[in-house]
XYZ file of C-alpha atoms in Angstrom:
754
model
C -5.961 -33.086 1.291
C -7.509 -29.826 2.490
C -11.011 -28.418 2.653
C -11.904 -24.798 2.065
C -15.332 -23.376 2.789
C -17.081 -20.518 1.009
C -17.884 -17.872 3.609
C -21.222 -16.093 3.970
C -19.895 -12.996 2.239
C -18.583 -15.103 -0.613
C -21.981 -16.705 -0.928
C -23.696 -13.354 -1.080
C -21.351 -12.252 -3.824
C -21.996 -15.453 -5.721
C -25.684 -14.764 -5.849
C -26.538 -16.851 -2.862
C -25.797 -20.448 -2.022
C -28.159 -21.419 0.784
C -26.783 -21.020 4.306
C -25.466 -24.218 5.905
C -28.502 -24.997 8.119
C -30.908 -24.691 5.151
C -28.643 -26.337 2.598
C -29.640 -29.666 1.049
C -26.929 -32.300 0.616
C -24.539 -31.128 -2.060
C -23.458 -32.777 -5.289
C -19.804 -33.894 -5.553
C -17.771 -32.933 -8.611
C -14.163 -33.931 -9.315
C -12.375 -31.632 -11.776
C -9.041 -30.085 -12.673
C -8.941 -26.295 -12.367
C -7.825 -24.970 -15.764
C -8.007 -21.173 -15.452
C -9.748 -18.280 -13.717
C -11.912 -15.964 -15.782
C -12.972 -13.599 -12.979
C -11.922 -13.061 -9.384
C -13.008 -10.475 -6.817
C -10.180 -9.946 -4.372
C -12.444 -8.213 -1.849
C -15.122 -10.926 -1.545
C -13.204 -14.008 -2.693
C -15.867 -14.792 -5.316
C -14.394 -16.361 -8.448
C -15.456 -17.716 -11.797
C -13.227 -20.444 -13.212
C -13.097 -23.044 -15.965
C -12.430 -26.673 -15.132
C -12.201 -30.023 -16.879
C -13.564 -33.389 -15.839
C -12.961 -36.879 -17.190
C -16.294 -36.652 -19.014
C -16.027 -33.087 -20.287
C -12.779 -33.608 -22.199
C -11.983 -30.427 -24.129
C -15.394 -28.919 -23.278
C -14.644 -27.005 -20.095
C -17.293 -26.404 -17.439
C -17.814 -23.196 -15.446
C -17.446 -23.284 -11.655
C -18.240 -20.337 -9.366
C -17.640 -19.667 -5.673
C -14.863 -19.012 -3.187
C -11.919 -20.592 -5.005
C -9.165 -17.998 -4.507
C -6.966 -20.446 -2.604
C -6.729 -22.863 -5.530
C -4.229 -22.689 -8.387
C -4.685 -23.728 -12.023
C -3.499 -27.309 -12.410
C -4.860 -28.512 -9.066
C -7.317 -31.402 -8.896
C -10.353 -30.405 -6.820
C -13.136 -32.397 -5.194
C -15.946 -29.847 -4.994
C -19.250 -29.951 -3.152
C -22.071 -27.715 -4.359
C -24.958 -27.606 -6.800
C -25.605 -27.201 -10.508
C -27.340 -23.966 -11.445
C -28.310 -22.154 -14.639
C -27.239 -18.560 -15.189
C -29.560 -16.557 -17.502
C -26.577 -15.193 -19.498
C -23.772 -17.732 -19.043
C -25.747 -20.968 -18.868
C -25.053 -24.072 -16.821
C -22.455 -23.726 -14.042
C -21.437 -25.454 -10.822
C -21.771 -23.396 -7.636
C -19.037 -24.432 -5.166
C -19.830 -24.474 -1.438
C -16.525 -26.035 -0.368
C -13.772 -28.072 -1.879
C -10.748 -30.220 -1.146
C -7.569 -30.541 -3.156
C -6.761 -34.113 -4.152
C -3.630 -35.571 -5.631
C -3.981 -36.302 -9.359
C -4.216 -39.913 -10.479
C -3.127 -39.725 -14.127
C 0.330 -39.193 -15.640
C -0.867 -36.017 -17.370
C -2.467 -34.759 -14.157
C 0.661 -35.425 -12.080
C 2.840 -33.670 -14.643
C 0.620 -30.591 -14.690
C 0.314 -30.600 -10.884
C 4.083 -30.631 -10.385
C 4.709 -28.108 -13.160
C 2.150 -25.571 -11.929
C 4.515 -23.874 -9.490
C 3.171 -25.513 -6.350
C 6.517 -27.123 -5.453
C 9.556 -24.863 -5.399
C 12.318 -26.230 -7.616
C 10.018 -27.907 -10.133
C 8.877 -26.086 -13.267
C 7.089 -27.451 -16.356
C 10.268 -28.832 -17.986
C 11.528 -30.605 -14.863
C 8.021 -31.921 -14.117
C 7.959 -33.555 -17.559
C 11.341 -35.209 -16.901
C 10.382 -36.472 -13.431
C 7.019 -37.884 -14.539
C 8.619 -39.317 -17.672
C 10.978 -41.273 -15.412
C 8.639 -42.390 -12.596
C 5.213 -42.329 -14.259
C 2.285 -42.960 -11.913
C 4.692 -43.615 -9.018
C 6.028 -40.014 -9.112
C 4.190 -38.653 -6.067
C 4.915 -41.801 -4.010
C 8.627 -41.414 -4.824
C 8.680 -37.745 -3.721
C 6.779 -38.657 -0.546
C 8.563 -41.856 0.504
C 11.919 -42.136 -1.289
C 12.850 -38.621 -2.421
C 16.512 -39.605 -2.736
C 15.486 -41.441 -5.925
C 14.899 -38.055 -7.598
C 18.626 -38.121 -8.272
C 17.883 -40.707 -10.974
C 16.357 -37.932 -13.109
C 18.719 -36.185 -15.519
C 19.516 -32.669 -14.261
C 18.508 -33.281 -10.633
C 21.571 -33.155 -8.401
C 21.693 -33.493 -4.586
C 21.208 -29.743 -3.972
C 18.085 -29.479 -6.073
C 16.718 -32.774 -4.778
C 17.094 -31.470 -1.231
C 15.271 -28.254 -2.177
C 12.358 -30.179 -3.715
C 12.133 -32.514 -0.707
C 12.067 -29.577 1.725
C 9.420 -27.785 -0.348
C 7.254 -30.936 -0.422
C 7.513 -31.332 3.366
C 6.652 -27.665 3.900
C 3.599 -28.036 1.671
C 2.453 -31.010 3.760
C 2.940 -29.076 7.009
C 1.139 -26.012 5.668
C -1.764 -28.158 4.526
C -2.142 -29.577 8.049
C -2.453 -26.032 9.359
C -4.866 -25.195 6.535
C -7.121 -28.129 7.399
C -7.835 -26.345 10.649
C -7.769 -22.736 9.415
C -9.813 -23.097 6.248
C -12.822 -24.230 8.261
C -12.987 -20.733 9.785
C -12.539 -18.896 6.505
C -8.801 -18.107 6.555
C -7.338 -17.749 3.065
C -4.483 -19.822 1.725
C -1.978 -16.964 1.693
C -2.679 -16.080 5.329
C -2.452 -19.756 6.324
C 1.026 -19.818 4.770
C 1.992 -16.695 6.729
C 0.750 -18.190 9.993
C 2.808 -21.299 9.359
C 5.926 -19.281 8.527
C 5.470 -17.187 11.675
C 4.889 -20.030 14.129
C 5.987 -23.221 12.336
C 4.884 -26.408 14.084
C 3.360 -24.328 16.901
C 0.830 -22.765 14.501
C -2.214 -24.767 15.539
C -1.541 -24.413 19.289
C -1.079 -20.623 18.956
C -4.278 -20.316 16.933
C -6.243 -22.356 19.468
C -4.804 -20.840 22.651
C -4.282 -17.169 21.750
C -5.883 -16.328 18.391
C -5.804 -12.568 19.045
C -2.015 -12.793 19.011
C -2.274 -13.313 15.235
C -3.462 -9.743 14.714
C -0.268 -8.406 16.304
C 2.205 -10.924 14.853
C 1.037 -11.723 11.317
C 0.699 -9.083 8.605
C -2.635 -9.326 6.814
C -4.530 -10.596 9.866
C -6.626 -8.046 11.702
C -8.954 -8.259 14.644
C -11.903 -9.461 12.567
C -10.087 -12.522 11.233
C -8.622 -13.283 14.674
C -12.105 -12.844 16.186
C -13.625 -15.320 13.727
C -10.976 -17.863 14.702
C -11.472 -17.130 18.407
C -15.182 -17.802 18.098
C -14.475 -21.098 16.346
C -12.140 -22.250 19.136
C -14.653 -21.356 21.848
C -13.464 -18.053 23.329
C -16.511 -16.317 24.924
C -18.001 -13.224 23.326
C -17.387 -11.111 26.447
C -14.002 -12.577 27.408
C -11.579 -9.897 28.701
C -8.953 -10.970 26.150
C -11.474 -10.349 23.342
C -12.455 -6.927 24.703
C -8.800 -6.009 25.193
C -7.966 -6.965 21.610
C -11.050 -5.128 20.350
C -10.092 -1.877 22.106
C -6.586 -2.051 20.654
C -8.018 -2.866 17.225
C -10.308 0.177 17.410
C -7.293 2.398 18.128
C -5.364 0.695 15.335
C -8.220 1.363 12.890
C -8.195 4.993 14.003
C -4.437 5.136 13.330
C -5.061 3.720 9.846
C -7.509 6.614 9.352
C -4.774 9.076 10.399
C -5.479 9.632 14.098
C -2.730 9.420 16.709
C -5.313 8.975 19.470
C -9.055 8.744 20.060
C -10.986 10.653 22.713
C -12.006 8.094 25.324
C -15.722 8.517 24.630
C -15.214 8.039 20.873
C -13.091 4.952 21.545
C -15.782 3.358 23.710
C -18.567 4.123 21.220
C -16.577 2.682 18.294
C -15.422 -0.387 20.256
C -18.962 -1.084 21.457
C -20.103 -1.284 17.824
C -17.237 -3.559 16.841
C -17.468 -5.874 19.851
C -21.268 -5.735 20.405
C -20.506 -5.701 24.117
C -22.121 -3.143 26.499
C -19.957 -0.109 27.280
C -20.093 -0.969 30.972
C -18.016 -4.077 30.293
C -15.445 -2.103 28.291
C -14.425 0.402 30.984
C -12.795 -2.074 33.415
C -10.804 -3.694 30.589
C -9.687 -0.265 29.324
C -8.573 0.614 32.863
C -6.557 -2.620 32.995
C -5.027 -1.816 29.593
C -3.915 1.587 30.878
C -2.536 0.051 34.084
C -0.629 -2.581 32.098
C 0.710 0.161 29.772
C -0.948 -1.491 26.807
C -2.370 1.956 25.951
C -1.741 5.487 27.253
C -4.489 7.769 28.617
C -3.636 11.472 28.840
C -5.597 14.679 29.445
C -5.244 17.065 26.479
C -6.828 20.471 25.810
C -9.880 20.154 23.560
C -9.540 23.565 21.930
C -12.786 24.693 23.558
C -11.320 25.649 26.913
C -11.692 22.261 28.568
C -9.842 18.930 28.414
C -10.487 15.514 26.922
C -9.183 12.096 27.869
C -7.014 11.015 24.910
C -6.255 7.298 24.526
C -3.169 6.391 22.487
C -1.566 3.194 21.330
C 1.875 3.277 22.953
C 4.011 3.716 19.774
C 2.072 6.814 18.676
C 2.200 8.439 22.110
C 5.935 7.882 22.392
C 6.564 9.101 18.840
C 4.492 12.252 19.279
C 6.199 13.141 22.556
C 9.663 12.408 21.179
C 9.007 14.324 17.944
C 7.907 17.456 19.820
C 10.876 17.201 22.165
C 13.268 16.613 19.259
C 12.042 19.641 17.279
C 12.209 21.929 20.329
C 15.682 20.663 21.206
C 16.980 21.256 17.671
C 15.428 24.720 17.576
C 17.224 25.973 20.710
C 20.474 23.996 20.400
C 23.425 26.195 21.475
C 25.664 24.863 18.697
C 25.157 26.007 15.100
C 26.633 24.040 12.216
C 25.768 26.914 9.829
C 27.044 29.674 12.114
C 28.669 31.509 9.175
C 25.237 32.699 8.049
C 24.747 34.564 11.305
C 27.076 37.321 10.101
C 26.843 37.000 6.322
C 26.437 40.035 4.055
C 23.083 39.061 2.541
C 23.295 41.673 -0.215
C 26.520 40.156 -1.513
C 25.221 36.637 -0.970
C 22.082 37.170 -3.060
C 24.009 39.030 -5.765
C 26.403 36.075 -6.022
C 23.442 33.684 -6.116
C 21.718 35.639 -8.914
C 24.909 35.553 -10.930
C 25.109 31.802 -10.487
C 21.451 30.961 -11.230
C 20.565 33.849 -13.516
C 17.395 34.555 -11.515
C 16.524 37.181 -8.906
C 14.631 35.808 -5.910
C 11.229 37.242 -4.979
C 10.769 38.867 -1.565
C 9.094 35.784 -0.048
C 11.867 33.551 -1.386
C 14.563 35.800 0.089
C 12.856 35.524 3.478
C 12.693 31.726 3.149
C 16.386 31.426 2.261
C 17.429 33.578 5.232
C 15.141 31.640 7.558
C 16.462 28.207 6.510
C 20.098 29.249 6.921
C 19.732 31.115 10.237
C 17.037 29.114 12.092
C 17.773 25.542 13.106
C 14.197 24.398 12.386
C 12.084 26.079 9.693
C 9.115 25.322 7.453
C 8.679 26.315 3.800
C 5.202 25.852 2.358
C 3.269 27.012 -0.697
C 1.296 25.764 -3.684
C 2.434 24.749 -7.185
C 4.237 27.364 -9.258
C 5.233 29.429 -6.204
C 8.911 28.544 -6.429
C 9.429 26.112 -3.543
C 11.899 23.999 -5.520
C 13.910 26.984 -6.754
C 13.999 28.352 -3.206
C 15.393 25.051 -1.958
C 17.955 25.107 -4.777
C 19.012 28.616 -3.698
C 19.375 27.500 -0.071
C 21.500 24.541 -1.163
C 23.701 26.732 -3.434
C 24.467 29.145 -0.599
C 25.109 26.323 1.883
C 27.452 24.657 -0.614
C 29.360 27.931 -0.953
C 30.139 27.680 2.764
C 31.195 24.018 2.304
C 28.249 22.783 4.335
C 27.345 19.078 4.387
C 23.891 18.843 2.847
C 21.360 15.998 2.990
C 18.200 16.043 0.853
C 15.421 13.546 1.538
C 11.872 12.791 0.418
C 9.329 10.138 1.428
C 9.293 8.202 -1.873
C 11.785 7.164 -4.521
C 10.015 9.215 -7.207
C 9.976 12.317 -4.998
C 13.667 11.877 -4.167
C 14.578 11.591 -7.874
C 12.565 14.705 -8.689
C 14.129 16.656 -5.813
C 17.610 15.650 -6.971
C 16.889 16.783 -10.550
C 15.398 20.138 -9.494
C 18.027 21.049 -6.911
C 21.101 19.528 -8.540
C 22.135 17.591 -5.438
C 21.767 13.903 -4.614
C 18.608 13.035 -2.665
C 17.509 9.839 -0.928
C 14.319 8.436 0.546
C 13.977 8.851 4.304
C 13.973 5.083 4.788
C 17.229 4.598 2.889
C 18.890 7.586 4.498
C 18.183 6.273 7.994
C 18.915 2.660 6.966
C 15.811 1.311 8.651
C 16.200 -2.291 9.768
C 13.808 -5.191 10.478
C 11.438 -4.035 13.199
C 11.813 -0.417 12.139
C 14.963 0.520 14.075
C 17.282 2.930 12.275
C 21.054 2.881 11.858
C 21.036 6.652 12.468
C 19.428 8.062 15.609
C 20.137 10.314 18.583
C 23.199 8.252 19.550
C 24.469 8.024 15.977
C 23.293 11.176 14.173
C 23.678 12.016 10.502
C 26.830 13.921 9.578
C 24.898 16.762 7.955
C 24.852 20.515 8.545
C 21.617 21.028 6.609
C 18.802 18.476 6.233
C 16.029 19.324 3.761
C 12.843 17.215 3.778
C 10.647 17.603 0.688
C 6.971 16.581 0.438
C 6.675 16.778 4.233
C 2.865 16.691 3.994
C 3.073 12.932 3.464
C 5.492 12.216 6.345
C 3.637 10.615 9.250
C 4.379 10.961 12.958
C 6.345 7.717 13.343
C 8.640 8.432 10.387
C 9.065 12.116 11.268
C 10.170 11.126 14.758
C 12.794 8.718 13.428
C 14.131 11.396 11.096
C 14.288 14.184 13.681
C 16.104 11.861 16.106
C 18.837 11.438 13.485
C 19.462 15.175 12.958
C 22.613 16.237 14.830
C 22.407 19.050 17.431
C 23.302 22.323 15.739
C 22.277 21.127 12.275
C 19.509 22.939 10.393
C 16.280 21.125 9.500
C 14.077 22.539 6.732
C 10.626 21.002 6.241
C 9.214 21.688 2.758
C 5.716 20.862 1.548
C 2.273 21.961 0.476
C 0.045 22.033 3.560
C -3.112 22.097 1.410
C -2.461 18.621 0.047
C -3.781 15.470 1.672
C -2.117 14.603 4.970
C 0.041 11.499 5.304
C -1.327 7.994 4.788
C 0.065 7.108 8.220
C -1.120 8.589 11.504
C -0.621 12.288 12.194
C -0.503 15.470 10.133
C 2.985 16.630 10.932
C 3.324 19.527 8.484
C -0.006 21.066 9.486
C 0.651 20.593 13.213
C 4.114 22.156 12.991
C 2.730 25.132 11.043
C 0.054 25.575 13.708
C 2.738 25.921 16.393
C 3.753 29.596 16.601
C 7.128 28.629 18.061
C 8.321 27.105 14.747
C 9.630 29.660 12.161
C 7.948 29.456 8.756
C 7.495 31.136 5.360
C 4.530 30.583 3.044
C 5.144 31.322 -0.637
C 2.036 32.783 -2.283
C 3.239 34.438 -5.501
C 2.626 32.320 -8.614
C 5.431 33.058 -11.080
C 4.756 34.167 -14.653
C 6.030 30.962 -16.254
C 3.826 28.879 -13.956
C 0.841 31.145 -14.666
C 0.973 29.947 -18.282
C 0.353 26.369 -17.123
C -3.273 25.282 -17.067
C -2.334 22.592 -14.548
C -0.923 25.155 -12.078
C -3.695 27.700 -12.646
C -6.435 25.114 -12.162
C -4.743 23.675 -9.078
C -4.936 27.109 -7.455
C -8.552 27.559 -8.576
C -9.513 24.214 -7.055
C -7.671 25.042 -3.817
C -9.627 28.295 -3.628
C -12.949 26.466 -4.082
C -13.425 27.598 -7.689
C -14.232 25.349 -10.656
C -11.256 24.676 -12.933
C -11.180 26.006 -16.489
C -12.100 23.067 -18.720
C -11.730 24.514 -22.229
C -9.076 26.346 -24.210
C -6.078 24.814 -22.415
C -3.419 22.621 -24.011
C -2.439 20.770 -20.824
C -5.750 20.354 -18.946
C -8.661 18.451 -20.515
C -12.175 17.407 -19.568
C -14.091 14.385 -20.934
C -17.650 14.504 -19.667
C -19.595 11.308 -19.046
C -22.343 10.923 -16.428
C -22.546 7.100 -16.418
C -19.861 5.467 -14.249
C -19.383 2.380 -16.447
C -19.127 4.498 -19.593
C -16.697 6.848 -17.828
C -14.472 3.846 -17.063
C -14.601 2.804 -20.745
C -13.709 6.337 -21.820
C -10.848 6.584 -19.339
C -9.278 3.339 -20.595
C -9.449 4.694 -24.145
C -7.891 8.018 -23.068
C -4.992 6.270 -21.300
C -4.219 3.541 -23.821
C -4.880 5.328 -27.117
C -5.668 9.038 -27.073
C -2.836 10.332 -24.857
C -0.128 8.180 -26.548
C -1.376 9.204 -29.992
C -1.568 12.959 -29.315
C 1.282 13.516 -26.837
C 3.624 10.590 -27.547
C 3.577 9.489 -23.904
C 4.046 5.867 -22.895
C 0.797 4.717 -21.214
C 2.615 2.570 -18.651
C 5.675 4.685 -17.871
C 4.332 8.233 -18.279
C 0.591 8.104 -17.537
C -0.836 7.533 -14.067
C -4.520 7.056 -13.286
C -5.401 8.502 -9.866
C -8.812 7.485 -8.533
C -10.605 8.874 -5.469
C -11.257 5.352 -4.173
C -10.320 1.708 -4.750
C -13.759 0.154 -5.219
C -16.353 0.644 -7.927
C -16.392 0.488 -11.718
C -14.239 3.641 -11.899
C -12.177 2.742 -8.828
C -8.501 1.841 -8.870
C -9.172 -1.905 -8.504
C -11.452 -2.313 -11.523
C -9.438 0.131 -13.638
C -6.259 -1.838 -12.954
C -7.893 -4.961 -14.373
C -9.076 -3.068 -17.454
C -5.750 -1.323 -18.054
C -3.743 -4.512 -17.527
C -5.925 -6.246 -20.102
C -5.121 -3.486 -22.602
C -1.458 -2.822 -21.802
C -0.134 -6.183 -20.555
C -2.483 -8.865 -21.907
C -1.944 -12.596 -21.498
C 0.334 -14.102 -24.132
C 0.699 -17.758 -25.063
C 3.780 -19.230 -23.448
C 4.477 -16.127 -21.325
C 4.731 -16.886 -17.595
C 2.160 -15.396 -15.250
C 1.115 -15.970 -11.657
C -2.315 -15.670 -10.101
C -2.468 -14.644 -6.463
C -5.854 -14.037 -4.921
C -7.880 -11.998 -7.377
C -4.848 -10.674 -9.266
C -2.767 -12.028 -12.139
C 0.830 -10.818 -12.365
C 2.616 -10.715 -15.731
C 6.007 -9.539 -16.937
C 5.668 -5.838 -17.744
C 3.042 -5.159 -15.073
C 3.272 -1.865 -13.191
C 3.013 -2.667 -9.457
C 3.269 -1.005 -6.053
C 4.288 -2.268 -2.609
C 1.499 -1.932 -0.015
C 3.385 -2.501 3.261
C 6.770 -1.714 4.751
C 9.004 -4.788 4.507
C 12.393 -4.215 6.100
C 13.656 -7.652 5.032
C 13.406 -7.058 1.282
C 16.005 -5.569 -1.007
C 19.239 -3.954 0.124
C 17.606 -1.693 2.717
C 13.928 -2.652 2.806
C 11.038 -1.998 0.429
C 8.430 0.436 1.637
C 4.747 1.185 1.292
C 4.221 3.171 -1.901
C 7.312 1.937 -3.779
C 6.416 1.508 -7.455
C 8.087 -0.801 -9.966
C 7.697 -3.047 -12.986
C 7.592 -6.862 -13.032
C 10.655 -7.960 -14.994
C 10.654 -11.751 -14.499
C 8.497 -14.623 -13.229
C 10.034 -18.038 -12.469
C 7.436 -20.755 -11.950
C 10.192 -23.214 -11.057
C 11.741 -21.039 -8.333
C 8.355 -19.545 -7.330
C 9.832 -16.064 -7.574
C 8.603 -12.836 -9.170
C 11.128 -10.005 -9.709
C 10.284 -6.292 -9.603
C 12.519 -3.468 -10.790
C 11.631 -0.606 -8.423
C 11.599 3.113 -9.165
C 14.830 3.253 -7.153
C 16.456 0.991 -9.793
C 16.700 -2.030 -7.512
C 15.709 -5.592 -8.450
C 13.603 -7.120 -5.656
C 12.496 -10.770 -5.551
C 9.115 -11.866 -4.159
C 8.270 -15.462 -3.314
C 4.863 -16.387 -4.711
C 3.552 -16.551 -1.122
C 4.454 -12.854 -0.696
C 2.519 -11.511 -3.667
C -0.241 -10.056 -1.490
C 2.324 -7.339 -0.689
C 1.908 -6.120 -4.284
C -0.938 -4.418 -6.109
C -1.149 -3.341 -9.716
C -0.366 0.347 -10.165
C -1.715 1.301 -13.586
C -4.338 3.004 -11.440
C -3.931 3.879 -7.778
C -5.840 5.843 -5.194
C -4.953 9.514 -4.868
C -3.827 8.864 -1.282
C -1.202 6.388 -2.515
C 0.175 8.891 -5.044
C 1.331 11.428 -2.454
C 4.882 12.639 -2.903
C 5.082 11.414 -6.500
C 5.013 13.296 -9.785
C 4.022 11.928 -13.196
C 4.204 13.432 -16.711
C 0.451 12.876 -17.151
C -2.345 12.248 -14.656
C -5.828 10.963 -15.532
C -8.515 11.333 -12.844
C -11.942 9.630 -12.874
C -14.611 11.754 -11.156
C -17.918 9.908 -10.826
C -20.834 10.107 -8.432
C -20.087 6.512 -7.347
C -17.125 7.954 -5.399
C -19.419 10.420 -3.604
C -17.994 10.025 -0.076
C -14.430 10.695 -1.308
C -15.138 13.735 -3.481
C -13.253 16.418 -1.548
C -11.296 19.506 -2.514
C -7.922 18.513 -1.053
C -8.218 15.094 -2.724
C -8.739 16.635 -6.180
C -6.085 19.303 -5.514
C -3.548 16.634 -4.541
C -4.309 14.605 -7.686
C -3.968 17.604 -10.011
C -0.680 18.705 -8.414
C 0.856 15.270 -9.099
C 1.005 16.133 -12.825
C 4.096 17.694 -14.381
C 2.731 18.245 -17.906
C -0.823 17.053 -18.425
C -4.094 16.514 -16.524
C -7.190 14.789 -17.932
C -10.437 14.644 -15.924
C -13.002 12.026 -16.968
C -16.510 11.843 -15.570
C -19.458 13.763 -14.220
C -19.743 17.555 -13.971
C -21.835 17.045 -10.852
C -19.053 14.982 -9.253
C -16.490 17.639 -10.185
C -18.635 20.372 -8.625
C -19.028 18.362 -5.416
C -15.271 17.733 -5.191
C -14.444 21.431 -5.644
C -16.905 22.753 -3.073
C -16.502 20.036 -0.402
C -13.893 20.934 2.191
C -12.020 17.855 3.389
C -12.796 15.912 6.527
C -12.057 17.551 9.879
C -8.701 17.637 11.585
C -7.125 14.455 12.800
C -6.791 13.667 16.496
C -3.186 14.653 17.186
C -1.403 16.322 20.077
C 1.774 17.518 18.350
C 0.886 21.218 18.197
C -0.018 21.206 21.892
C 3.253 19.498 22.787
C 5.272 21.984 20.706
C 3.536 24.958 22.310
C 3.292 23.695 25.890
C 7.047 23.911 26.420
């Protein structure tokens, strides 16, 4: 049995159960959880339907923090009865325990709900049909008797027994963790990380969780630390808080924080005076837990930059690697040093049927004669055709060519445009658990020319791994649009490299005639120049005005599910992508995913589905991976990978996703917090991808995210069609608002200081 408590934030979302000190004794209610009707993944607040012995077929409504429970579980809830003005009588849950069912029907549903790996609905019916009310006692005390059931051999019996024991062990850990507000899924992760040592680790060194267990940050670890009695001003808490502040900065794109900014931010997080932070920071530097370095501020003086160690090492190594490649004495494309360019370009024009523009000619020469070069430019300026021309000429000299991009979609697109196989960076380097690569400085890639597309979304850590793997004498060409959003990860590599005068570069500016006929391309350039896009008279760029956010969300769902398929014949799941400025809000990616799933992949009687947290996964769902997991698939599954759910096995507790790299990847039910629905996604998560049609909600509720480079990035993700839905005021703000200031990085300085 385990108890889970609704947290203060859950209570606020629920409309306010009284806080514990003011709370009268609660009412106890025993019920079986039948289904969820609403769940907020951010707050944990849920609305569910449950049955009691008295209610029979008339289900009751229960509300509160119930995300850890699964349909089919028997719950003993403590709370109060309330009356909602719209929905009527409901039970407000303050905390609950799971209890083992006491009826044959309850036991059968409990076992068949997917809680025990190896038992699905059919096998649960057989087991309970054989053992009746003694079923759970048999599994607990004499599991070898399961062999009496038809279809249960020794192998499967062993699997069920092991799963039952693991559930018991996890529940022991949960008994302790749930009292401090840790969710079920994170409790499972803690147990799988530390096993039987889980409780001792949590009690003795709770801040270790933030480093070891994905999904646990400083705030969760700090809540646990407080519960186990670690003082508010303990050095270990301050140390963890300083590192967390730097980690949060890295999540926002910064490789370092100026020391003063670090102390100000950490003081707010820790609510500890700055005077107590300085000695701990000094100890962190001395212990090499962080790196402190003097860097030029750009205003003639210096600042103290504080880095987390991995980002400092990566930035230094990346700068050194690029400089080393640039001046390498060997040249694996030496033939182009003495080529007759007139003949070369004449041959190329005969092969492609197109004459290169002056800027493109310069870019081709640069890529084939300089060992590091950058090619940038906006949509319609011929970046892809320039890369194709470079590859054609390199092929003619029998060069070994490697094309890479950050995402599977971008790699597929690059391959189609250039006519040469392309891979994702992760798969090319064969990244392993822990992030080490099969190819590095000691084992470089056998390539004479390495072309990296969509470099704007490559962060410092990944760029460093890639550059390490490029052989001395090989040519590295970085291709991307510097005006798009920078990478999700820390750094802004493309912008920093372009800012370093020592790195050769060409910027394509001429928009070609064919591209000029595209409303998508023309409006992308208008937006990038701070001008309002043309909203009428175009056959590939449309505007649906609606000032109210809720109504805009309704309109967007209609546009995606009915209007675009009817007019353009596009599949709303495969071909249409909603790109929202932010995740939260009525027109945010989270709420739109729920709405679009309801329309495109609704619940069907008898069809398997799995609830995890506030999300329900169904076969046919469009999903995306939200963390790098080097242990999944043939060579890892990475943040931003998109796929479709193809199978759900309640019995095996496995959900299968077919990724956009055509790989089938299995997820245990406990791993489903690595997935989000992807009918709608934030614009940041769409970087490097291209879709036939893009639909963008622009509402004043997303005020803080309405920026020019955000809108420009969203529009340039579309190959054929863009639809904007929302407020003219929001559109005007997005066009005129220049993006946030530069990130804290030192790459340009390191490239120039040599």
